[in-house]
mmCIF file of C-alpha atoms in Angstrom:
data_model
loop_
_atom_site.group_PDB
_atom_site.id
_atom_site.type_symbol
_atom_site.label_atom_id
_atom_site.label_comp_id
_atom_site.label_asym_id
_atom_site.label_seq_id
_atom_site.Cartn_x
_atom_site.Cartn_y
_atom_site.Cartn_z
ATOM 1 C CA MET A 1 -1.873 19.188 -137.997
ATOM 2 C CA SER A 2 -1.291 16.597 -140.732
ATOM 3 C CA LEU A 3 -2.601 13.039 -140.789
ATOM 4 C CA MET A 4 0.802 11.730 -139.746
ATOM 5 C CA GLN A 5 0.998 14.131 -136.768
ATOM 6 C CA THR A 6 -2.516 13.671 -135.437
ATOM 7 C CA ASP A 7 -2.927 11.833 -132.131
ATOM 8 C CA TYR A 8 -5.491 9.090 -132.710
ATOM 9 C CA THR A 9 -5.170 7.452 -129.292
ATOM 10 C CA GLU A 10 -8.728 8.470 -128.392
ATOM 11 C CA ALA A 11 -10.309 7.272 -131.649
ATOM 12 C CA PRO A 12 -11.869 3.813 -131.519
ATOM 13 C CA PRO A 13 -11.038 1.408 -134.347
ATOM 14 C CA ALA A 14 -13.702 0.792 -136.959
ATOM 15 C CA PRO A 15 -15.944 -2.257 -136.463
ATOM 16 C CA PRO A 16 -15.196 -5.472 -138.394
ATOM 17 C CA ASN A 17 -16.003 -5.004 -142.085
ATOM 18 C CA VAL A 18 -15.184 -5.625 -145.717
ATOM 19 C CA MET A 19 -14.538 -2.615 -147.929
ATOM 20 C CA ILE A 20 -15.451 -3.655 -151.472
ATOM 21 C CA ILE A 21 -14.015 -1.282 -154.075
ATOM 22 C CA PHE A 22 -15.603 -1.382 -157.517
ATOM 23 C CA GLY A 23 -13.030 -0.136 -160.034
ATOM 24 C CA ALA A 24 -10.110 -1.104 -157.799
ATOM 25 C CA GLY A 25 -7.622 -1.183 -160.669
ATOM 26 C CA GLY A 26 -8.046 2.539 -161.271
ATOM 27 C CA ASP A 27 -6.098 5.601 -160.305
ATOM 28 C CA LEU A 28 -8.370 6.611 -157.399
ATOM 29 C CA THR A 29 -7.638 3.366 -155.565
ATOM 30 C CA LYS A 30 -3.876 3.632 -156.052
ATOM 31 C CA ARG A 31 -3.537 7.362 -155.326
ATOM 32 C CA LYS A 32 -6.133 7.942 -152.605
ATOM 33 C CA LEU A 33 -7.970 4.931 -151.185
ATOM 34 C CA VAL A 34 -5.095 2.554 -150.467
ATOM 35 C CA PRO A 35 -2.856 5.317 -149.048
ATOM 36 C CA ALA A 36 -5.754 6.326 -146.763
ATOM 37 C CA LEU A 37 -6.100 2.696 -145.638
ATOM 38 C CA TYR A 38 -2.325 2.590 -145.083
ATOM 39 C CA HIS A 39 -2.571 5.596 -142.736
ATOM 40 C CA LEU A 40 -5.517 4.029 -140.874
ATOM 41 C CA CYS A 41 -3.559 0.788 -140.525
ATOM 42 C CA ASN A 42 -0.509 2.693 -139.287
ATOM 43 C CA ALA A 43 -2.664 4.486 -136.703
ATOM 44 C CA ARG A 44 -4.156 1.110 -135.668
ATOM 45 C CA LEU A 45 -7.658 2.290 -136.572
ATOM 46 C CA LEU A 46 -8.465 -0.704 -138.757
ATOM 47 C CA PRO A 47 -9.870 -3.645 -136.836
ATOM 48 C CA ASP A 48 -8.068 -6.976 -137.009
ATOM 49 C CA SER A 49 -11.112 -8.230 -138.904
ATOM 50 C CA PHE A 50 -10.910 -5.680 -141.742
ATOM 51 C CA VAL A 51 -10.606 -6.794 -145.365
ATOM 52 C CA MET A 52 -10.449 -4.812 -148.587
ATOM 53 C CA LEU A 53 -11.758 -6.652 -151.641
ATOM 54 C CA GLY A 54 -10.854 -4.958 -154.900
ATOM 55 C CA LEU A 55 -13.139 -5.618 -157.866
ATOM 56 C CA ASP A 56 -12.352 -4.839 -161.491
ATOM 57 C CA ARG A 57 -12.281 -6.368 -164.957
ATOM 58 C CA LEU A 58 -8.494 -6.834 -164.942
ATOM 59 C CA ASP A 59 -7.408 -10.474 -165.070
ATOM 60 C CA MET A 60 -5.161 -10.912 -162.023
ATOM 61 C CA ASP A 61 -4.870 -12.611 -158.655
ATOM 62 C CA ASP A 62 -4.153 -11.215 -155.181
ATOM 63 C CA ASP A 63 -0.376 -11.181 -155.721
ATOM 64 C CA ALA A 64 -0.641 -9.282 -159.006
ATOM 65 C CA PHE A 65 -3.030 -6.801 -157.375
ATOM 66 C CA HIS A 66 -0.579 -6.291 -154.496
ATOM 67 C CA SER A 67 2.182 -5.596 -157.028
ATOM 68 C CA LEU A 68 -0.017 -3.083 -158.842
ATOM 69 C CA LEU A 69 -0.666 -1.240 -155.571
ATOM 70 C CA ALA A 70 2.934 -1.516 -154.361
ATOM 71 C CA GLU A 71 4.158 0.371 -157.432
ATOM 72 C CA LYS A 72 2.425 3.515 -156.187
ATOM 73 C CA ILE A 73 2.089 3.236 -152.400
ATOM 74 C CA ARG A 74 5.538 4.605 -151.524
ATOM 75 C CA GLU A 75 5.001 7.542 -153.872
ATOM 76 C CA HIS A 76 1.638 8.463 -152.383
ATOM 77 C CA VAL A 77 2.444 7.814 -148.720
ATOM 78 C CA GLY A 78 5.789 9.596 -148.843
ATOM 79 C CA GLU A 79 8.609 9.519 -146.354
ATOM 80 C CA VAL A 80 6.470 8.057 -143.550
ATOM 81 C CA PHE A 81 6.221 4.738 -145.464
ATOM 82 C CA GLN A 82 6.998 1.723 -143.275
ATOM 83 C CA PRO A 83 7.343 -1.707 -144.935
ATOM 84 C CA SER A 84 5.929 -3.454 -141.844
ATOM 85 C CA VAL A 85 2.710 -1.418 -142.013
ATOM 86 C CA TRP A 86 2.385 -2.112 -145.743
ATOM 87 C CA GLU A 87 2.888 -5.840 -145.142
ATOM 88 C CA ARG A 88 0.211 -5.841 -142.418
ATOM 89 C CA LEU A 89 -2.223 -4.066 -144.770
ATOM 90 C CA MET A 90 -1.443 -6.297 -147.774
ATOM 91 C CA GLN A 91 -2.469 -9.348 -145.751
ATOM 92 C CA ARG A 92 -5.966 -7.831 -145.671
ATOM 93 C CA ILE A 93 -6.195 -6.896 -149.365
ATOM 94 C CA HIS A 94 -7.743 -9.267 -151.916
ATOM 95 C CA TYR A 95 -8.825 -9.038 -155.531
ATOM 96 C CA MET A 96 -11.613 -10.500 -157.642
ATOM 97 C CA LYS A 97 -12.107 -10.142 -161.375
ATOM 98 C CA ILE A 98 -15.708 -9.229 -162.146
ATOM 99 C CA ASP A 99 -17.856 -8.045 -165.019
ATOM 100 C CA MET A 100 -19.810 -5.362 -163.163
ATOM 101 C CA LEU A 101 -22.625 -5.349 -165.736
ATOM 102 C CA ALA A 102 -23.322 -9.101 -165.567
ATOM 103 C CA GLY A 103 -25.868 -9.915 -162.886
ATOM 104 C CA SER A 104 -24.616 -13.508 -162.612
ATOM 105 C CA GLU A 105 -21.249 -12.229 -161.355
ATOM 106 C CA TYR A 106 -22.867 -10.962 -158.171
ATOM 107 C CA ASP A 107 -23.658 -14.505 -157.027
ATOM 108 C CA ARG A 108 -19.889 -15.143 -157.119
ATOM 109 C CA LEU A 109 -19.388 -11.942 -155.117
ATOM 110 C CA CYS A 110 -21.868 -13.180 -152.481
ATOM 111 C CA GLU A 111 -19.948 -16.446 -152.207
ATOM 112 C CA ARG A 112 -16.616 -14.649 -151.870
ATOM 113 C CA LEU A 113 -17.966 -12.331 -149.169
ATOM 114 C CA SER A 114 -19.425 -15.287 -147.255
ATOM 115 C CA ARG A 115 -16.000 -16.963 -147.310
ATOM 116 C CA ILE A 116 -14.321 -13.752 -146.125
ATOM 117 C CA ASP A 117 -16.859 -13.403 -143.292
ATOM 118 C CA ALA A 118 -16.211 -16.996 -142.185
ATOM 119 C CA GLU A 119 -12.411 -16.794 -142.479
ATOM 120 C CA ARG A 120 -11.789 -13.257 -141.223
ATOM 121 C CA GLY A 121 -14.693 -12.537 -138.847
ATOM 122 C CA THR A 122 -15.962 -9.487 -140.733
ATOM 123 C CA GLU A 123 -19.502 -10.155 -139.461
ATOM 124 C CA GLY A 124 -21.340 -9.371 -142.709
ATOM 125 C CA ASN A 125 -20.584 -5.643 -142.519
ATOM 126 C CA TYR A 126 -19.981 -4.317 -146.043
ATOM 127 C CA LEU A 127 -18.927 -0.943 -147.351
ATOM 128 C CA PHE A 128 -19.325 -0.782 -151.144
ATOM 129 C CA TYR A 129 -17.152 1.960 -152.638
ATOM 130 C CA MET A 130 -17.959 2.979 -156.218
ATOM 131 C CA ALA A 131 -14.711 4.155 -157.841
ATOM 132 C CA ILE A 132 -16.348 3.720 -161.250
ATOM 133 C CA PRO A 133 -17.884 5.953 -163.919
ATOM 134 C CA PRO A 134 -21.239 7.494 -162.915
ATOM 135 C CA SER A 135 -22.952 5.623 -165.760
ATOM 136 C CA LEU A 136 -22.372 2.371 -163.811
ATOM 137 C CA PHE A 137 -23.594 3.497 -160.359
ATOM 138 C CA GLY A 138 -27.233 2.515 -160.918
ATOM 139 C CA LYS A 139 -26.520 -0.804 -162.632
ATOM 140 C CA VAL A 140 -24.035 -1.954 -159.994
ATOM 141 C CA THR A 141 -26.301 -0.882 -157.134
ATOM 142 C CA ASP A 142 -29.265 -2.673 -158.758
ATOM 143 C CA HIS A 143 -27.230 -5.885 -159.036
ATOM 144 C CA LEU A 144 -26.132 -5.628 -155.389
ATOM 145 C CA GLY A 145 -29.775 -5.260 -154.368
ATOM 146 C CA GLU A 146 -30.935 -8.152 -156.552
ATOM 147 C CA VAL A 147 -28.653 -10.610 -154.722
ATOM 148 C CA GLY A 148 -29.454 -9.210 -151.278
ATOM 149 C CA LEU A 149 -26.100 -7.562 -150.594
ATOM 150 C CA LEU A 150 -27.751 -4.269 -149.656
ATOM 151 C CA HIS A 151 -30.089 -5.877 -147.108
ATOM 152 C CA GLU A 152 -29.163 -5.080 -143.508
ATOM 153 C CA THR A 153 -30.204 -7.062 -140.461
ATOM 154 C CA ASP A 154 -29.959 -6.278 -136.764
ATOM 155 C CA ASP A 155 -26.575 -8.040 -136.803
ATOM 156 C CA ASP A 156 -24.862 -6.308 -139.734
ATOM 157 C CA TRP A 157 -24.705 -3.079 -141.730
ATOM 158 C CA ARG A 158 -24.280 -2.128 -145.384
ATOM 159 C CA ARG A 159 -23.112 1.157 -146.908
ATOM 160 C CA VAL A 160 -22.735 2.358 -150.493
ATOM 161 C CA ILE A 161 -20.258 5.161 -151.099
ATOM 162 C CA ILE A 162 -20.428 6.881 -154.475
ATOM 163 C CA GLU A 163 -17.297 8.725 -155.559
ATOM 164 C CA LYS A 164 -18.585 11.738 -157.380
ATOM 165 C CA PRO A 165 -16.521 12.886 -160.358
#
């Protein structure tokens, strides 16, 4: 049974969270990650308080990032593409330019995540997805730890997903 044919009525939606994708301007995000989020959104398995924050070195705003993703989404989702589902997902997708190697940039990331938590009710739950070269995994993870973004409490959770080449 394919993803589009599967009955997800018994699956609970994910808890509130922010999915932070390092390397969001790359091919993996456009070909795999965003189409997967589209299918989750279509199946109503994303909570209302879900946000994706794309991080990369590309100089653009949310609208430019949406355009970059929109170029490929129809191609990778195929004939099941529904504009209303894409619109609902785009409202949850944001972008932030960042120099991943500069420790000072992670203070800005903390501020942005705090604003997202306050505005969207994501409750401090963060999933960090590393769609970056393996040579950056350690440096990025170190910077996240230095600013406290990997610290969990009883009220929130943190995950780091490393996309292996």
